[in-house]
mmCIF file of C-alpha atoms in Angstrom:
data_model
loop_
_atom_site.group_PDB
_atom_site.id
_atom_site.type_symbol
_atom_site.label_atom_id
_atom_site.label_comp_id
_atom_site.label_asym_id
_atom_site.label_seq_id
_atom_site.Cartn_x
_atom_site.Cartn_y
_atom_site.Cartn_z
ATOM 1 C CA UNK A 184 -4.121 21.912 5.744
ATOM 2 C CA UNK A 185 -5.994 19.429 7.908
ATOM 3 C CA UNK A 186 -5.824 16.047 6.183
ATOM 4 C CA UNK A 187 -7.575 12.808 7.154
ATOM 5 C CA UNK A 188 -6.825 9.281 5.917
ATOM 6 C CA UNK A 189 -9.590 6.662 5.941
ATOM 7 C CA UNK A 190 -9.568 2.997 4.874
ATOM 8 C CA UNK A 191 -6.270 1.660 6.192
ATOM 9 C CA UNK A 192 -6.037 -0.721 9.159
ATOM 10 C CA UNK A 193 -3.757 1.663 10.996
ATOM 11 C CA UNK A 194 -0.220 2.810 11.668
ATOM 12 C CA UNK A 195 2.505 2.048 12.561
ATOM 13 C CA UNK A 196 2.329 -0.578 9.823
ATOM 14 C CA UNK A 197 2.739 -4.196 10.888
ATOM 15 C CA UNK A 198 1.948 -5.678 7.492
ATOM 16 C CA UNK A 199 0.050 -4.615 4.414
ATOM 17 C CA UNK A 200 0.965 -2.301 1.567
ATOM 18 C CA UNK A 201 -1.830 0.201 2.191
ATOM 19 C CA UNK A 202 -0.789 0.608 5.825
ATOM 20 C CA UNK A 203 2.844 1.197 4.883
ATOM 21 C CA UNK A 204 1.731 3.623 2.176
ATOM 22 C CA UNK A 205 -0.294 5.682 4.650
ATOM 23 C CA UNK A 206 2.453 5.622 7.293
ATOM 24 C CA UNK A 207 5.121 6.898 4.921
ATOM 25 C CA UNK A 208 2.889 9.483 3.278
ATOM 26 C CA UNK A 209 1.182 10.871 6.374
ATOM 27 C CA UNK A 210 4.418 11.263 8.361
ATOM 28 C CA UNK A 211 6.004 13.237 5.519
ATOM 29 C CA UNK A 212 2.974 15.501 5.179
ATOM 30 C CA UNK A 213 3.398 16.345 8.865
ATOM 31 C CA UNK A 214 7.017 17.334 8.184
ATOM 32 C CA UNK A 215 5.717 19.728 5.531
ATOM 33 C CA UNK A 216 3.740 21.507 8.251
ATOM 34 C CA UNK A 217 0.280 20.007 7.848
ATOM 35 C CA UNK A 218 -2.030 18.537 10.487
ATOM 36 C CA UNK A 219 -2.683 14.902 9.623
ATOM 37 C CA UNK A 220 -5.188 12.450 11.107
ATOM 38 C CA UNK A 221 -5.223 8.691 10.453
ATOM 39 C CA UNK A 222 -8.217 6.541 11.400
ATOM 40 C CA UNK A 223 -7.007 3.255 12.916
ATOM 41 C CA UNK A 224 -8.735 0.016 13.866
ATOM 42 C CA UNK A 225 -8.721 -1.094 17.480
ATOM 43 C CA UNK A 226 -7.797 -4.640 16.432
ATOM 44 C CA UNK A 227 -4.670 -3.397 14.636
ATOM 45 C CA UNK A 228 -3.179 -0.353 16.362
ATOM 46 C CA UNK A 229 -2.380 -0.223 20.088
ATOM 47 C CA UNK A 230 -5.058 1.894 21.768
ATOM 48 C CA UNK A 231 -2.408 3.578 23.894
ATOM 49 C CA UNK A 232 -0.803 5.203 20.850
ATOM 50 C CA UNK A 233 -2.415 8.601 20.315
ATOM 51 C CA UNK A 234 0.211 10.001 17.963
ATOM 52 C CA UNK A 235 2.852 8.480 15.697
ATOM 53 C CA UNK A 236 5.591 10.517 14.005
ATOM 54 C CA UNK A 237 3.476 13.606 14.496
ATOM 55 C CA UNK A 238 0.367 12.004 12.950
ATOM 56 C CA UNK A 239 -2.713 12.064 15.171
ATOM 57 C CA UNK A 240 -4.425 8.671 15.444
ATOM 58 C CA UNK A 241 -8.184 8.320 15.781
ATOM 59 C CA UNK A 242 -9.102 4.914 17.239
ATOM 60 C CA UNK A 243 -12.422 3.344 16.300
ATOM 61 C CA UNK A 244 -13.794 -0.207 16.639
ATOM 62 C CA UNK A 245 -14.699 -2.581 13.824
ATOM 63 C CA UNK A 246 -16.414 -5.925 13.332
ATOM 64 C CA UNK A 247 -13.459 -8.327 13.133
ATOM 65 C CA UNK A 248 -14.568 -10.663 10.379
ATOM 66 C CA UNK A 249 -13.181 -11.106 6.861
ATOM 67 C CA UNK A 250 -16.107 -9.370 5.166
ATOM 68 C CA UNK A 251 -16.940 -6.683 7.733
ATOM 69 C CA UNK A 252 -13.590 -5.643 9.233
ATOM 70 C CA UNK A 253 -12.755 -2.912 6.722
ATOM 71 C CA UNK A 254 -16.216 -1.665 5.842
ATOM 72 C CA UNK A 255 -17.492 -1.411 9.441
ATOM 73 C CA UNK A 256 -14.478 0.653 10.476
ATOM 74 C CA UNK A 257 -14.718 2.810 7.351
ATOM 75 C CA UNK A 258 -18.359 3.566 8.069
ATOM 76 C CA UNK A 259 -17.571 4.733 11.599
ATOM 77 C CA UNK A 260 -14.595 6.746 10.347
ATOM 78 C CA UNK A 261 -16.764 8.388 7.703
ATOM 79 C CA UNK A 262 -19.425 9.302 10.252
ATOM 80 C CA UNK A 263 -16.753 10.789 12.514
ATOM 81 C CA UNK A 264 -15.175 12.728 9.644
ATOM 82 C CA UNK A 265 -18.502 14.356 8.783
ATOM 83 C CA UNK A 266 -18.317 16.279 12.065
ATOM 84 C CA UNK A 267 -14.643 17.265 11.824
ATOM 85 C CA UNK A 268 -13.024 20.218 10.114
ATOM 86 C CA UNK A 269 -10.889 18.644 7.404
ATOM 87 C CA UNK A 270 -9.666 20.279 4.210
ATOM 88 C CA UNK A 271 -8.799 16.957 2.554
ATOM 89 C CA UNK A 272 -10.343 13.546 3.239
ATOM 90 C CA UNK A 273 -8.289 10.838 1.551
ATOM 91 C CA UNK A 274 -9.685 7.307 1.209
ATOM 92 C CA UNK A 275 -7.504 4.271 0.568
ATOM 93 C CA UNK A 276 -8.460 1.281 -1.637
ATOM 94 C CA UNK A 277 -11.653 0.526 -3.515
ATOM 95 C CA UNK A 278 -13.466 -1.248 -0.668
ATOM 96 C CA UNK A 279 -13.342 1.619 1.848
ATOM 97 C CA UNK A 280 -13.779 4.194 -0.939
ATOM 98 C CA UNK A 281 -17.248 2.758 -1.584
ATOM 99 C CA UNK A 282 -18.506 4.923 1.290
ATOM 100 C CA UNK A 283 -16.773 8.117 0.191
ATOM 101 C CA UNK A 284 -19.944 9.321 -1.528
ATOM 102 C CA UNK A 285 -21.250 10.194 1.951
ATOM 103 C CA UNK A 286 -18.556 12.859 2.195
ATOM 104 C CA UNK A 287 -19.604 14.377 -1.143
ATOM 105 C CA UNK A 288 -23.229 14.382 -0.047
ATOM 106 C CA UNK A 289 -22.963 15.692 3.499
ATOM 107 C CA UNK A 290 -19.607 17.496 3.641
ATOM 108 C CA UNK A 291 -19.340 19.308 0.312
ATOM 109 C CA UNK A 292 -16.769 21.853 1.502
ATOM 110 C CA UNK A 293 -14.113 19.180 2.069
ATOM 111 C CA UNK A 294 -12.085 17.908 -0.849
ATOM 112 C CA UNK A 295 -12.326 14.186 -1.431
ATOM 113 C CA UNK A 296 -9.420 12.110 -2.762
ATOM 114 C CA UNK A 297 -9.254 8.345 -3.256
ATOM 115 C CA UNK A 298 -6.280 6.120 -4.030
ATOM 116 C CA UNK A 299 -6.852 3.165 -6.348
ATOM 117 C CA UNK A 300 -4.403 0.579 -4.986
ATOM 118 C CA UNK A 301 -5.561 -2.649 -6.550
ATOM 119 C CA UNK A 302 -8.415 -4.500 -8.248
ATOM 120 C CA UNK A 303 -9.163 -6.407 -5.066
ATOM 121 C CA UNK A 304 -12.036 -8.405 -6.541
ATOM 122 C CA UNK A 305 -9.463 -10.598 -8.285
ATOM 123 C CA UNK A 306 -8.274 -11.876 -4.913
ATOM 124 C CA UNK A 307 -9.466 -15.412 -4.350
ATOM 125 C CA UNK A 308 -10.320 -14.921 -0.680
ATOM 126 C CA UNK A 309 -13.470 -12.979 -1.621
ATOM 127 C CA UNK A 310 -16.791 -14.624 -2.357
ATOM 128 C CA UNK A 311 -19.253 -13.639 -5.089
ATOM 129 C CA UNK A 312 -21.092 -10.890 -3.214
ATOM 130 C CA UNK A 313 -17.911 -9.382 -1.806
ATOM 131 C CA UNK A 314 -16.480 -9.190 -5.321
ATOM 132 C CA UNK A 315 -19.613 -7.476 -6.571
ATOM 133 C CA UNK A 316 -19.352 -4.934 -3.781
ATOM 134 C CA UNK A 317 -15.658 -4.310 -4.529
ATOM 135 C CA UNK A 318 -16.542 -3.600 -8.164
ATOM 136 C CA UNK A 319 -19.090 -1.083 -6.905
ATOM 137 C CA UNK A 320 -16.333 0.390 -4.758
ATOM 138 C CA UNK A 321 -14.118 0.691 -7.829
ATOM 139 C CA UNK A 322 -16.859 2.644 -9.597
ATOM 140 C CA UNK A 323 -17.179 5.004 -6.634
ATOM 141 C CA UNK A 324 -13.380 5.362 -6.405
ATOM 142 C CA UNK A 325 -13.183 6.501 -10.003
ATOM 143 C CA UNK A 326 -16.350 8.591 -10.321
ATOM 144 C CA UNK A 327 -17.097 10.307 -6.995
ATOM 145 C CA UNK A 328 -13.930 11.897 -5.523
ATOM 146 C CA UNK A 329 -12.652 15.275 -6.644
ATOM 147 C CA UNK A 330 -9.483 13.426 -7.658
ATOM 148 C CA UNK A 331 -8.516 9.768 -7.998
ATOM 149 C CA UNK A 332 -4.917 8.615 -7.607
ATOM 150 C CA UNK A 333 -3.700 5.450 -9.362
ATOM 151 C CA UNK A 334 -0.569 3.838 -7.935
ATOM 152 C CA UNK A 335 0.448 2.288 -11.271
ATOM 153 C CA UNK A 336 0.349 3.261 -14.933
ATOM 154 C CA UNK A 337 -1.716 0.147 -15.525
ATOM 155 C CA UNK A 338 -4.455 1.255 -13.121
ATOM 156 C CA UNK A 339 -4.258 4.787 -14.538
ATOM 157 C CA UNK A 340 -4.883 3.489 -18.072
ATOM 158 C CA UNK A 341 -7.616 1.154 -16.826
ATOM 159 C CA UNK A 342 -9.405 4.050 -15.085
ATOM 160 C CA UNK A 343 -9.413 6.042 -18.296
ATOM 161 C CA UNK A 344 -10.560 3.151 -20.487
ATOM 162 C CA UNK A 345 -13.266 1.892 -18.105
ATOM 163 C CA UNK A 346 -14.534 5.110 -16.509
ATOM 164 C CA UNK A 347 -13.213 7.942 -18.667
ATOM 165 C CA UNK A 348 -11.392 9.668 -15.797
ATOM 166 C CA UNK A 349 -7.879 11.060 -15.769
ATOM 167 C CA UNK A 350 -6.502 9.600 -12.566
ATOM 168 C CA UNK A 351 -3.280 11.078 -11.260
ATOM 169 C CA UNK A 352 -0.364 8.651 -11.325
ATOM 170 C CA UNK A 353 1.450 8.659 -7.979
ATOM 171 C CA UNK A 354 3.147 5.321 -7.233
ATOM 172 C CA UNK A 355 4.038 3.571 -4.004
ATOM 173 C CA UNK A 356 7.548 4.038 -2.663
ATOM 174 C CA UNK A 357 10.090 2.029 -0.739
ATOM 175 C CA UNK A 358 11.710 2.489 2.644
ATOM 176 C CA UNK A 359 15.229 1.088 2.817
ATOM 177 C CA UNK A 360 17.665 0.991 5.725
ATOM 178 C CA UNK A 361 20.203 -1.665 4.796
ATOM 179 C CA UNK A 362 22.483 -2.931 7.549
ATOM 180 C CA UNK A 363 25.558 -5.118 8.027
ATOM 181 C CA UNK A 364 24.164 -6.451 11.296
ATOM 182 C CA UNK A 365 23.151 -10.119 11.236
ATOM 183 C CA UNK A 366 22.309 -11.086 14.805
ATOM 184 C CA UNK A 367 18.566 -11.432 14.093
ATOM 185 C CA UNK A 368 19.272 -14.105 11.458
ATOM 186 C CA UNK A 369 20.507 -16.546 14.103
ATOM 187 C CA UNK A 370 16.926 -17.002 15.321
ATOM 188 C CA UNK A 371 16.213 -19.063 12.200
ATOM 189 C CA UNK A 372 19.757 -20.282 11.560
ATOM 190 C CA UNK A 373 20.047 -18.162 8.421
ATOM 191 C CA UNK A 374 23.326 -17.473 6.646
ATOM 192 C CA UNK A 375 24.049 -14.362 4.592
ATOM 193 C CA UNK A 376 23.239 -14.785 0.882
ATOM 194 C CA UNK A 377 22.052 -18.349 1.405
ATOM 195 C CA UNK A 378 18.299 -17.901 1.349
ATOM 196 C CA UNK A 379 15.532 -16.962 -1.083
ATOM 197 C CA UNK A 380 13.065 -14.444 0.340
ATOM 198 C CA UNK A 381 9.300 -13.957 0.130
ATOM 199 C CA UNK A 382 7.655 -11.084 2.015
ATOM 200 C CA UNK A 383 3.898 -10.547 1.997
ATOM 201 C CA UNK A 384 0.591 -11.455 3.514
ATOM 202 C CA UNK A 385 -0.162 -15.163 3.370
ATOM 203 C CA UNK A 386 -3.146 -14.846 1.085
ATOM 204 C CA UNK A 387 -3.696 -17.110 -1.897
ATOM 205 C CA UNK A 388 -3.294 -14.517 -4.651
ATOM 206 C CA UNK A 389 0.197 -13.702 -3.327
ATOM 207 C CA UNK A 390 1.236 -17.124 -4.644
ATOM 208 C CA UNK A 391 3.459 -18.396 -1.820
ATOM 209 C CA UNK A 392 2.302 -21.952 -2.570
ATOM 210 C CA UNK A 393 3.834 -21.792 -6.057
ATOM 211 C CA UNK A 394 7.157 -20.726 -4.562
ATOM 212 C CA UNK A 395 7.129 -23.479 -1.934
ATOM 213 C CA UNK A 396 6.380 -26.172 -4.500
ATOM 214 C CA UNK A 397 9.091 -24.885 -6.850
ATOM 215 C CA UNK A 398 11.613 -24.787 -4.008
ATOM 216 C CA UNK A 399 10.722 -28.354 -3.002
ATOM 217 C CA UNK A 400 11.325 -29.558 -6.559
ATOM 218 C CA UNK A 401 14.731 -27.893 -6.622
ATOM 219 C CA UNK A 402 15.614 -29.371 -3.266
ATOM 220 C CA UNK A 403 14.491 -32.875 -4.241
ATOM 221 C CA UNK A 404 16.484 -32.714 -7.491
ATOM 222 C CA UNK A 405 19.506 -31.334 -5.626
ATOM 223 C CA UNK A 406 19.665 -28.421 -8.032
ATOM 224 C CA UNK A 407 20.640 -25.832 -5.437
ATOM 225 C CA UNK A 408 23.638 -25.164 -3.194
ATOM 226 C CA UNK A 409 23.588 -27.184 0.057
ATOM 227 C CA UNK A 410 21.620 -25.788 3.007
ATOM 228 C CA UNK A 411 20.029 -23.046 0.910
ATOM 229 C CA UNK A 412 16.787 -21.903 2.552
ATOM 230 C CA UNK A 413 13.453 -20.421 1.591
ATOM 231 C CA UNK A 414 12.277 -17.748 4.028
ATOM 232 C CA UNK A 415 8.563 -16.867 4.117
ATOM 233 C CA UNK A 416 7.954 -13.589 5.981
ATOM 234 C CA UNK A 417 4.329 -12.701 6.729
ATOM 235 C CA UNK A 418 1.081 -13.769 8.357
ATOM 236 C CA UNK A 419 -2.399 -14.442 7.080
ATOM 237 C CA UNK A 420 -5.347 -12.080 7.404
ATOM 238 C CA UNK A 421 -8.640 -13.956 7.793
ATOM 239 C CA UNK A 422 -6.933 -16.722 5.736
ATOM 240 C CA UNK A 423 -6.268 -19.389 8.359
ATOM 241 C CA UNK A 424 -7.080 -22.250 5.978
ATOM 242 C CA UNK A 425 -4.550 -21.023 3.441
ATOM 243 C CA UNK A 426 -1.838 -20.575 6.080
ATOM 244 C CA UNK A 427 -2.558 -24.109 7.284
ATOM 245 C CA UNK A 428 -2.208 -25.363 3.708
ATOM 246 C CA UNK A 429 1.188 -23.644 3.320
ATOM 247 C CA UNK A 430 2.464 -25.266 6.490
ATOM 248 C CA UNK A 431 1.133 -28.662 5.425
ATOM 249 C CA UNK A 432 2.912 -28.614 2.064
ATOM 250 C CA UNK A 433 6.095 -27.502 3.853
ATOM 251 C CA UNK A 434 5.942 -30.172 6.558
ATOM 252 C CA UNK A 435 9.234 -31.973 7.134
ATOM 253 C CA UNK A 436 11.203 -29.384 5.139
ATOM 254 C CA UNK A 437 13.762 -27.910 7.520
ATOM 255 C CA UNK A 438 14.970 -25.489 4.852
ATOM 256 C CA UNK A 439 11.553 -23.812 4.476
ATOM 257 C CA UNK A 440 11.296 -21.204 7.226
ATOM 258 C CA UNK A 441 8.132 -19.379 8.316
ATOM 259 C CA UNK A 442 9.090 -16.313 10.356
ATOM 260 C CA UNK A 443 5.640 -14.795 10.794
ATOM 261 C CA UNK A 444 5.201 -11.040 10.273
ATOM 262 C CA UNK A 445 8.377 -9.081 10.997
ATOM 263 C CA UNK A 446 9.096 -5.369 11.307
ATOM 264 C CA UNK A 447 11.894 -3.043 12.326
ATOM 265 C CA UNK A 448 15.434 -4.274 12.839
ATOM 266 C CA UNK A 449 14.603 -7.920 12.177
ATOM 267 C CA UNK A 450 12.947 -7.280 8.811
ATOM 268 C CA UNK A 451 15.767 -4.930 7.795
ATOM 269 C CA UNK A 452 18.323 -7.647 8.467
ATOM 270 C CA UNK A 453 16.310 -10.280 6.604
ATOM 271 C CA UNK A 454 16.071 -8.014 3.547
ATOM 272 C CA UNK A 455 19.711 -6.920 3.781
ATOM 273 C CA UNK A 456 21.216 -10.394 3.634
ATOM 274 C CA UNK A 457 18.933 -12.331 1.274
ATOM 275 C CA UNK A 458 20.237 -13.703 -2.026
ATOM 276 C CA UNK A 459 17.099 -13.408 -4.165
ATOM 277 C CA UNK A 460 13.603 -11.977 -3.744
ATOM 278 C CA UNK A 461 10.676 -13.849 -5.307
ATOM 279 C CA UNK A 462 7.265 -12.306 -5.997
ATOM 280 C CA UNK A 463 4.985 -15.124 -7.248
ATOM 281 C CA UNK A 464 1.701 -13.178 -7.023
ATOM 282 C CA UNK A 465 -1.281 -13.789 -9.296
ATOM 283 C CA UNK A 466 -2.487 -10.177 -8.959
ATOM 284 C CA UNK A 467 -1.092 -6.967 -7.486
ATOM 285 C CA UNK A 468 -1.455 -3.231 -7.363
ATOM 286 C CA UNK A 469 2.124 -2.056 -6.957
ATOM 287 C CA UNK A 470 3.818 -4.230 -4.366
ATOM 288 C CA UNK A 471 5.630 -2.371 -1.593
ATOM 289 C CA UNK A 472 7.508 -5.517 -0.611
ATOM 290 C CA UNK A 473 8.844 -5.812 -4.161
ATOM 291 C CA UNK A 474 9.899 -2.160 -4.246
ATOM 292 C CA UNK A 475 11.615 -2.504 -0.875
ATOM 293 C CA UNK A 476 13.459 -5.632 -2.018
ATOM 294 C CA UNK A 477 14.704 -3.710 -5.041
ATOM 295 C CA UNK A 478 15.796 -0.884 -2.762
ATOM 296 C CA UNK A 479 17.874 -3.330 -0.754
ATOM 297 C CA UNK A 480 19.673 -4.344 -3.943
ATOM 298 C CA UNK A 481 17.993 -7.738 -4.232
ATOM 299 C CA UNK A 482 17.457 -9.161 -7.682
ATOM 300 C CA UNK A 483 13.688 -9.706 -8.068
ATOM 301 C CA UNK A 484 12.223 -12.817 -9.675
ATOM 302 C CA UNK A 485 8.569 -12.065 -10.387
ATOM 303 C CA UNK A 486 5.493 -13.553 -12.020
ATOM 304 C CA UNK A 487 4.804 -11.973 -15.410
ATOM 305 C CA UNK A 488 1.660 -10.073 -14.436
ATOM 306 C CA UNK A 489 1.651 -6.476 -15.779
ATOM 307 C CA UNK A 490 1.929 -4.863 -12.340
ATOM 308 C CA UNK A 491 5.120 -6.742 -11.488
ATOM 309 C CA UNK A 492 6.619 -6.035 -14.900
ATOM 310 C CA UNK A 493 5.891 -2.321 -14.489
ATOM 311 C CA UNK A 494 7.667 -2.307 -11.137
ATOM 312 C CA UNK A 495 10.883 -4.008 -12.236
ATOM 313 C CA UNK A 496 11.234 -2.534 -15.721
ATOM 314 C CA UNK A 497 14.357 -4.206 -17.136
ATOM 315 C CA UNK A 498 15.837 -4.779 -13.670
ATOM 316 C CA UNK A 499 14.630 -8.253 -12.816
ATOM 317 C CA UNK A 500 13.872 -11.834 -13.780
ATOM 318 C CA UNK A 501 10.472 -13.139 -14.872
ATOM 319 C CA UNK A 502 8.595 -16.459 -14.838
ATOM 320 C CA UNK A 503 5.188 -17.447 -16.182
ATOM 321 C CA UNK A 504 2.409 -16.660 -13.749
ATOM 322 C CA UNK A 505 1.191 -19.757 -11.839
ATOM 323 C CA UNK A 506 3.831 -22.008 -13.446
ATOM 324 C CA UNK A 507 5.660 -23.980 -10.770
ATOM 325 C CA UNK A 508 7.987 -25.574 -13.333
ATOM 326 C CA UNK A 509 8.993 -22.265 -14.919
ATOM 327 C CA UNK A 510 9.573 -20.748 -11.480
ATOM 328 C CA UNK A 511 11.692 -23.756 -10.522
ATOM 329 C CA UNK A 512 13.785 -23.381 -13.680
ATOM 330 C CA UNK A 513 14.285 -19.618 -13.248
ATOM 331 C CA UNK A 514 15.190 -20.071 -9.587
ATOM 332 C CA UNK A 515 17.682 -22.799 -10.451
ATOM 333 C CA UNK A 516 19.383 -20.502 -12.954
ATOM 334 C CA UNK A 517 19.449 -17.646 -10.453
ATOM 335 C CA UNK A 518 20.963 -19.768 -7.697
ATOM 336 C CA UNK A 519 23.815 -20.761 -9.972
ATOM 337 C CA UNK A 520 24.588 -17.335 -11.472
ATOM 338 C CA UNK A 521 25.661 -15.243 -8.495
ATOM 339 C CA UNK A 522 27.498 -12.565 -10.499
ATOM 340 C CA UNK A 523 24.522 -12.006 -12.790
ATOM 341 C CA UNK A 524 22.197 -11.819 -9.778
ATOM 342 C CA UNK A 525 24.453 -9.224 -8.155
ATOM 343 C CA UNK A 526 24.354 -7.019 -11.260
ATOM 344 C CA UNK A 527 20.572 -7.329 -11.568
ATOM 345 C CA UNK A 528 20.256 -6.373 -7.898
ATOM 346 C CA UNK A 529 22.329 -3.238 -8.475
ATOM 347 C CA UNK A 530 20.116 -2.275 -11.424
ATOM 348 C CA UNK A 531 16.993 -2.884 -9.326
ATOM 349 C CA UNK A 532 18.332 -0.603 -6.605
ATOM 350 C CA UNK A 533 19.025 2.174 -9.097
ATOM 351 C CA UNK A 534 15.503 1.875 -10.498
ATOM 352 C CA UNK A 535 13.912 2.000 -7.058
ATOM 353 C CA UNK A 536 15.893 5.086 -6.060
ATOM 354 C CA UNK A 537 14.961 6.873 -9.293
ATOM 355 C CA UNK A 538 11.293 5.947 -9.626
ATOM 356 C CA UNK A 539 9.945 5.148 -6.160
ATOM 357 C CA UNK A 540 11.222 7.725 -3.677
ATOM 358 C CA UNK A 541 8.798 8.488 -0.822
ATOM 359 C CA UNK A 542 9.867 12.124 -0.435
ATOM 360 C CA UNK A 543 9.068 12.778 -4.079
ATOM 361 C CA UNK A 544 5.786 10.887 -3.759
ATOM 362 C CA UNK A 545 4.755 12.980 -0.752
ATOM 363 C CA UNK A 546 5.486 16.204 -2.663
ATOM 364 C CA UNK A 547 3.410 15.035 -5.630
ATOM 365 C CA UNK A 548 0.510 14.199 -3.315
ATOM 366 C CA UNK A 549 0.812 17.541 -1.562
ATOM 367 C CA UNK A 550 0.750 19.379 -4.894
ATOM 368 C CA UNK A 551 -2.402 17.475 -5.828
ATOM 369 C CA UNK A 552 -4.065 18.622 -2.586
ATOM 370 C CA UNK A 553 -2.931 22.220 -3.130
ATOM 371 C CA UNK A 554 -4.203 22.234 -6.708
ATOM 372 C CA UNK A 555 -7.635 21.122 -5.521
ATOM 373 C CA UNK A 556 -7.799 23.866 -2.923
ATOM 374 C CA UNK A 557 -6.470 26.490 -5.338
ATOM 375 C CA UNK A 558 -9.037 25.463 -7.946
ATOM 376 C CA UNK A 559 -11.762 26.292 -5.452
ATOM 377 C CA UNK A 560 -10.205 29.686 -4.728
ATOM 378 C CA UNK A 561 -9.894 30.445 -8.435
ATOM 379 C CA UNK A 562 -13.521 29.486 -9.003
ATOM 380 C CA UNK A 563 -14.553 31.866 -6.222
ATOM 381 C CA UNK A 564 -12.576 34.761 -7.731
ATOM 382 C CA UNK A 565 -14.098 34.120 -11.177
ATOM 383 C CA UNK A 566 -17.584 34.076 -9.638
ATOM 384 C CA UNK A 567 -16.889 37.267 -7.690
ATOM 385 C CA UNK A 568 -15.521 39.139 -10.728
ATOM 386 C CA UNK A 569 -18.640 38.218 -12.703
ATOM 387 C CA UNK A 570 -20.821 39.532 -9.885
ATOM 388 C CA UNK A 571 -18.942 42.845 -9.908
#
């Protein structure tokens, strides 16, 4: 099959769950013998990279503003795809999927698939009109493609209740490569098992400000072991004001560390040697950072939104969404119960390995593609037999 992915910023992934999702999925589809194309944005992926892990990259420009970055690139990618011979065109996220109807209209022989990652209109960075457009994109995601994929049971149930469609449930996965190496930690003066970890884009709905405030309260009350640190891994994306706010509320706190976005060996080491992973998000789809933390054997402490609860099952700790005081209390307990935290981390790792394996996810996606193509063949044979 010739398969194209549209809607992601690009690969290799620097940050962002959708980008990591596409990187892991597309590279595995190549290993299964398929020809895979990923549309990438010039402001994200190095223009000199033509191929990555066997995946062919198609570079196109975009308008680099918060509201137009994704949709301008998706439009150009869609126009390009109309003139290419693809068997499957797979859109990612509800914003980019808003333009997938053009494929159904002008390229009816290609099969159209869309992945419902998240209800993005809940994210506070979007204004009124952007949220309206994202809701339109959700409608298109659920009603226009030949098949819609939901990355969580929650989104699958929502799609059925709201739009009456039976979305396929295929979750995100986690990539884990734990290591005993620690040399990268010296850059921030980090000590093994003496820091709490947050990994994600610095966007308001990810809730990093709740975590910082809770950590400050613990530090001020001297309710944590000495020299324990909070490590914030990630950068903003068209959210400079929010990033500035995070740095302002952390000013003068030598134990609150901003590393910026990290990948590769450095990120592996940061994950491998953390004590606790905290996910304080107000809304999610199915967080890749959370799944990866679980895969590294980190006990997760998460806000009690349904998407986080689905991810951790019984293998994690929970605090009330948006409650700084409850987060502070749950963190304090976690920092003083190392044996319990170790056991929870082991349970989290087992759950990740069982439920969120990328190889299994790639096979499920491939079967979905094959079923679409086979359904067309079967329809042709039925039509032909009736003609005879």
